[in-house]
PDB file of C-alpha atoms in Angstrom:
ATOM      1  CA  GLY U   1      13.786  12.342   1.734  1.00  0.00           C
ATOM      2  CA  SER U   2      12.287   9.770   3.523  1.00  0.00           C
ATOM      3  CA  GLU U   3      12.273   9.319   7.346  1.00  0.00           C
ATOM      4  CA  PHE U   4      11.912   6.247   9.433  1.00  0.00           C
ATOM      5  CA  VAL U   5      10.561   6.184  13.092  1.00  0.00           C
ATOM      6  CA  ILE U   6       9.805   3.289  15.269  1.00  0.00           C
ATOM      7  CA  ILE U   7       7.277   3.806  18.428  1.00  0.00           C
ATOM      8  CA  SER U   8       8.482   0.890  21.091  1.00  0.00           C
ATOM      9  CA  ALA U   9       6.442   0.270  23.916  1.00  0.00           C
ATOM     10  CA  ALA U  10       4.988  -2.517  25.734  1.00  0.00           C
ATOM     11  CA  SER U  11       1.293  -3.510  25.189  1.00  0.00           C
ATOM     12  CA  GLY U  12      -0.901  -1.116  26.027  1.00  0.00           C
ATOM     13  CA  TYR U  13       0.917   2.010  26.294  1.00  0.00           C
ATOM     14  CA  GLY U  14      -0.720   3.906  23.579  1.00  0.00           C
ATOM     15  CA  LYS U  15       1.305   3.637  20.801  1.00  0.00           C
ATOM     16  CA  SER U  16      -1.141   3.009  18.287  1.00  0.00           C
ATOM     17  CA  LEU U  17      -3.404   5.926  19.742  1.00  0.00           C
ATOM     18  CA  LEU U  18      -0.309   8.015  19.328  1.00  0.00           C
ATOM     19  CA  ALA U  19       0.076   6.954  15.571  1.00  0.00           C
ATOM     20  CA  HIS U  20      -3.385   7.842  15.035  1.00  0.00           C
ATOM     21  CA  GLU U  21      -3.110  11.169  16.418  1.00  0.00           C
ATOM     22  CA  PHE U  22      -0.190  11.811  14.473  1.00  0.00           C
ATOM     23  CA  GLY U  23      -2.322  10.868  11.395  1.00  0.00           C
ATOM     24  CA  LYS U  24      -4.996  13.312  12.117  1.00  0.00           C
ATOM     25  CA  HIS U  25      -2.392  15.965  11.809  1.00  0.00           C
ATOM     26  CA  VAL U  26      -0.709  14.450   8.652  1.00  0.00           C
ATOM     27  CA  LEU U  27      -4.456  14.720   7.148  1.00  0.00           C
ATOM     28  CA  ALA U  28      -4.755  18.388   8.478  1.00  0.00           C
ATOM     29  CA  GLY U  29      -1.781  19.498   6.759  1.00  0.00           C
ATOM     30  CA  GLY U  30      -2.824  18.135   3.447  1.00  0.00           C
ATOM     31  CA  GLY U  31      -1.034  14.281   3.581  1.00  0.00           C
ATOM     32  CA  ILE U  32      -1.795  11.127   3.026  1.00  0.00           C
ATOM     33  CA  PHE U  33      -1.698   8.791   5.909  1.00  0.00           C
ATOM     34  CA  LEU U  34      -2.130   5.164   5.346  1.00  0.00           C
ATOM     35  CA  SER U  35      -2.457   2.705   8.181  1.00  0.00           C
ATOM     36  CA  GLY U  36      -2.201  -1.158   8.181  1.00  0.00           C
ATOM     37  CA  LYS U  37      -1.926  -3.779  10.960  1.00  0.00           C
ATOM     38  CA  PHE U  38      -0.017  -6.831  10.939  1.00  0.00           C
ATOM     39  CA  ASP U  39      -1.915 -10.007  12.472  1.00  0.00           C
ATOM     40  CA  GLN U  40      -0.330 -13.438  13.831  1.00  0.00           C
ATOM     41  CA  LEU U  41      -2.826 -15.581  11.695  1.00  0.00           C
ATOM     42  CA  GLN U  42      -1.636 -13.487   8.068  1.00  0.00           C
ATOM     43  CA  GLN U  43       2.234 -14.089   8.593  1.00  0.00           C
ATOM     44  CA  GLY U  44       2.160 -16.319   5.587  1.00  0.00           C
ATOM     45  CA  LYS U  45       0.868 -13.410   3.592  1.00  0.00           C
ATOM     46  CA  PRO U  46       3.470 -11.270   2.130  1.00  0.00           C
ATOM     47  CA  PHE U  47       2.965  -7.143   2.505  1.00  0.00           C
ATOM     48  CA  SER U  48      -0.281  -8.121   4.288  1.00  0.00           C
ATOM     49  CA  ALA U  49      -0.632  -4.676   6.624  1.00  0.00           C
ATOM     50  CA  LEU U  50       0.779  -2.428   3.641  1.00  0.00           C
ATOM     51  CA  ALA U  51      -1.496  -4.010   0.875  1.00  0.00           C
ATOM     52  CA  PHE U  52      -4.255  -3.552   3.764  1.00  0.00           C
ATOM     53  CA  ALA U  53      -3.094   0.018   3.941  1.00  0.00           C
ATOM     54  CA  LEU U  54      -3.104   0.278   0.720  1.00  0.00           C
ATOM     55  CA  ASP U  55      -6.686  -1.298  -0.291  1.00  0.00           C
ATOM     56  CA  ILE U  56      -8.395   1.205   2.233  1.00  0.00           C
ATOM     57  CA  TYR U  57      -6.844   3.810   0.566  1.00  0.00           C
ATOM     58  CA  CYS U  58      -7.676   3.186  -2.955  1.00  0.00           C
ATOM     59  CA  GLY U  59     -11.353   2.214  -1.820  1.00  0.00           C
ATOM     60  CA  ILE U  60     -11.745   5.673  -0.144  1.00  0.00           C
ATOM     61  CA  LEU U  61     -10.099   7.553  -3.212  1.00  0.00           C
ATOM     62  CA  LEU U  62     -12.540   5.848  -5.528  1.00  0.00           C
ATOM     63  CA  HIS U  63     -15.256   7.074  -3.027  1.00  0.00           C
ATOM     64  CA  ASP U  64     -14.466  10.204  -2.478  1.00  0.00           C
ATOM     65  CA  SER U  65     -12.874  11.478  -6.182  1.00  0.00           C
ATOM     66  CA  GLY U  66     -15.659   9.214  -8.231  1.00  0.00           C
ATOM     67  CA  PRO U  67     -14.387   9.351 -11.387  1.00  0.00           C
ATOM     68  CA  SER U  68     -11.470  11.950 -10.738  1.00  0.00           C
ATOM     69  CA  SER U  69      -8.755  13.159 -12.671  1.00  0.00           C
ATOM     70  CA  LYS U  70      -6.420  12.003  -9.574  1.00  0.00           C
ATOM     71  CA  VAL U  71      -7.922   8.226  -9.842  1.00  0.00           C
ATOM     72  CA  ALA U  72      -7.473   8.624 -13.667  1.00  0.00           C
ATOM     73  CA  GLU U  73      -3.750  10.238 -13.123  1.00  0.00           C
ATOM     74  CA  ILE U  74      -2.706   7.677 -10.776  1.00  0.00           C
ATOM     75  CA  ALA U  75      -3.815   4.639 -13.338  1.00  0.00           C
ATOM     76  CA  SER U  76      -1.940   6.441 -15.919  1.00  0.00           C
ATOM     77  CA  LYS U  77       1.230   6.266 -14.072  1.00  0.00           C
ATOM     78  CA  LEU U  78       0.819   2.950 -12.762  1.00  0.00           C
ATOM     79  CA  ARG U  79       0.244   1.659 -16.563  1.00  0.00           C
ATOM     80  CA  SER U  80       3.003   3.562 -17.787  1.00  0.00           C
ATOM     81  CA  SER U  81       5.744   2.888 -15.062  1.00  0.00           C
ATOM     82  CA  LEU U  82       4.058  -0.825 -14.512  1.00  0.00           C
ATOM     83  CA  GLY U  83       2.503  -1.676 -17.584  1.00  0.00           C
ATOM     84  CA  ASN U  84       0.986  -5.355 -17.470  1.00  0.00           C
ATOM     85  CA  GLU U  85       2.901  -5.896 -13.907  1.00  0.00           C
ATOM     86  CA  ALA U  86       0.589  -3.867 -12.299  1.00  0.00           C
ATOM     87  CA  TYR U  87      -1.499  -6.644 -12.301  1.00  0.00           C
ATOM     88  CA  HIS U  88       0.306  -8.467  -9.658  1.00  0.00           C
ATOM     89  CA  LEU U  89      -0.724  -5.244  -7.367  1.00  0.00           C
ATOM     90  CA  THR U  90      -4.421  -5.911  -8.271  1.00  0.00           C
ATOM     91  CA  LYS U  91      -4.413  -9.626  -6.452  1.00  0.00           C
ATOM     92  CA  LEU U  92      -2.999  -7.923  -2.913  1.00  0.00           C
ATOM     93  CA  ILE U  93      -4.931  -4.869  -3.364  1.00  0.00           C
ATOM     94  CA  PRO U  94      -8.459  -5.551  -4.499  1.00  0.00           C
ATOM     95  CA  ASN U  95      -9.553  -1.754  -5.043  1.00  0.00           C
ATOM     96  CA  LEU U  96      -6.789  -1.118  -6.990  1.00  0.00           C
ATOM     97  CA  ALA U  97      -8.647  -3.150 -10.015  1.00  0.00           C
ATOM     98  CA  SER U  98     -11.148  -0.766  -9.860  1.00  0.00           C
ATOM     99  CA  ILE U  99      -8.608   2.273 -10.518  1.00  0.00           C
ATOM    100  CA  LEU U 100      -7.053   0.516 -13.248  1.00  0.00           C
ATOM    101  CA  GLU U 101      -9.855  -1.009 -14.793  1.00  0.00           C
ATOM    102  CA  GLY U 102      -9.564  -1.042 -18.908  1.00  0.00           C
ATOM    103  CA  PRO U 103      -8.241  -3.602 -21.610  1.00  0.00           C
ATOM    104  CA  GLU U 104      -4.318  -3.036 -20.290  1.00  0.00           C
ATOM    105  CA  ILE U 105      -5.599  -4.787 -16.965  1.00  0.00           C
ATOM    106  CA  LEU U 106      -7.761  -7.469 -18.352  1.00  0.00           C
ATOM    107  CA  ALA U 107      -5.108  -8.533 -21.302  1.00  0.00           C
ATOM    108  CA  ILE U 108      -2.576 -10.008 -19.082  1.00  0.00           C
ATOM    109  CA  ASN U 109      -1.387 -13.419 -19.185  1.00  0.00           C
ATOM    110  CA  LEU U 110      -2.598 -14.821 -15.676  1.00  0.00           C
ATOM    111  CA  ASN U 111      -0.029 -17.760 -16.165  1.00  0.00           C
ATOM    112  CA  GLU U 112       3.026 -15.970 -16.808  1.00  0.00           C
ATOM    113  CA  ASP U 113       6.530 -17.216 -14.662  1.00  0.00           C
ATOM    114  CA  CYS U 114       6.900 -15.118 -11.364  1.00  0.00           C
ATOM    115  CA  GLY U 115      10.349 -15.091 -11.053  1.00  0.00           C
ATOM    116  CA  ASN U 116      11.889 -13.454  -7.455  1.00  0.00           C
ATOM    117  CA  ALA U 117       8.245 -12.963  -6.539  1.00  0.00           C
ATOM    118  CA  GLN U 118       8.842 -10.976  -3.338  1.00  0.00           C
ATOM    119  CA  LYS U 119      11.249  -8.488  -4.756  1.00  0.00           C
ATOM    120  CA  ARG U 120       9.283  -7.893  -7.836  1.00  0.00           C
ATOM    121  CA  LEU U 121       6.181  -6.914  -5.058  1.00  0.00           C
ATOM    122  CA  GLN U 122       8.375  -5.005  -3.177  1.00  0.00           C
ATOM    123  CA  TYR U 123       9.212  -2.775  -6.493  1.00  0.00           C
ATOM    124  CA  LEU U 124       5.353  -2.637  -7.565  1.00  0.00           C
ATOM    125  CA  LEU U 125       4.186  -1.536  -4.239  1.00  0.00           C
ATOM    126  CA  CYS U 126       7.147   1.716  -4.068  1.00  0.00           C
ATOM    127  CA  GLN U 127       5.857   2.395  -7.504  1.00  0.00           C
ATOM    128  CA  LEU U 128       2.348   2.295  -6.205  1.00  0.00           C
ATOM    129  CA  LEU U 129       3.224   4.669  -3.193  1.00  0.00           C
ATOM    130  CA  GLN U 130       5.119   7.210  -5.483  1.00  0.00           C
ATOM    131  CA  ALA U 131       2.339   7.313  -7.873  1.00  0.00           C
ATOM    132  CA  ILE U 132      -0.035   8.053  -5.133  1.00  0.00           C
ATOM    133  CA  SER U 133       2.553  10.892  -3.217  1.00  0.00           C
ATOM    134  CA  SER U 134       3.796  12.451  -6.877  1.00  0.00           C
ATOM    135  CA  THR U 135      -0.162  12.417  -8.095  1.00  0.00           C
ATOM    136  CA  PHE U 136      -0.962  14.507  -4.588  1.00  0.00           C
ATOM    137  CA  SER U 137       2.139  16.211  -4.278  1.00  0.00           C
ATOM    138  CA  ALA U 138       1.653  15.406  -0.623  1.00  0.00           C
ATOM    139  CA  PRO U 139       3.941  13.532   1.910  1.00  0.00           C
ATOM    140  CA  VAL U 140       2.851   9.965   2.716  1.00  0.00           C
ATOM    141  CA  THR U 141       3.048   8.965   6.084  1.00  0.00           C
ATOM    142  CA  LEU U 142       2.608   4.622   6.773  1.00  0.00           C
ATOM    143  CA  PHE U 143       1.915   3.298  10.359  1.00  0.00           C
ATOM    144  CA  LEU U 144       2.116  -0.305  10.579  1.00  0.00           C
ATOM    145  CA  ASP U 145       0.768  -1.602  13.692  1.00  0.00           C
ATOM    146  CA  ASP U 146       2.068  -4.864  15.814  1.00  0.00           C
ATOM    147  CA  LEU U 147       5.417  -5.460  13.671  1.00  0.00           C
ATOM    148  CA  GLN U 148       6.048  -8.167  15.764  1.00  0.00           C
ATOM    149  CA  TRP U 149       3.509 -10.234  13.349  1.00  0.00           C
ATOM    150  CA  ALA U 150       5.005  -9.278  10.525  1.00  0.00           C
ATOM    151  CA  ASP U 151       5.784 -11.482   7.358  1.00  0.00           C
ATOM    152  CA  GLN U 152       9.815 -12.255   6.487  1.00  0.00           C
ATOM    153  CA  ALA U 153       8.946 -10.233   3.076  1.00  0.00           C
ATOM    154  CA  SER U 154       7.811  -7.179   4.956  1.00  0.00           C
ATOM    155  CA  MET U 155      10.630  -6.916   7.429  1.00  0.00           C
ATOM    156  CA  GLU U 156      13.063  -7.320   4.168  1.00  0.00           C
ATOM    157  CA  ALA U 157      11.493  -4.301   2.230  1.00  0.00           C
TER     158      ALA U 157
END
């Protein structure tokens, strides 16, 4: 199941510190902790905090795993569930391109129509999170900081 928690307080009360301390417990218990921060200047960029958190995680995964079977498993799951749609995620999450490297990702028509791009990206991001969670059989905790600067697409997700 999924759970949703909001930590609310005035600026300077330690909400981010609390979340990151909780993240240490998640990691110690074998879970995955993703952290992203919305920025006032990035409000026009959909899913910026989530994309940042996933890009950092993909980079860590590549660095720590090298040519790991887990990285290959995530790539395989994404290719089978998303096909060429995975390309759209690599535009938001550059490190994902290294995980998905191969002829499938390069053979995409870059001029394809993007009807309802926001819903499409929501779906693709959820599929990526599901692939990560199921590959490692671990709970995924997502911390998004500074929601007051979140873009509309992120708030609707």
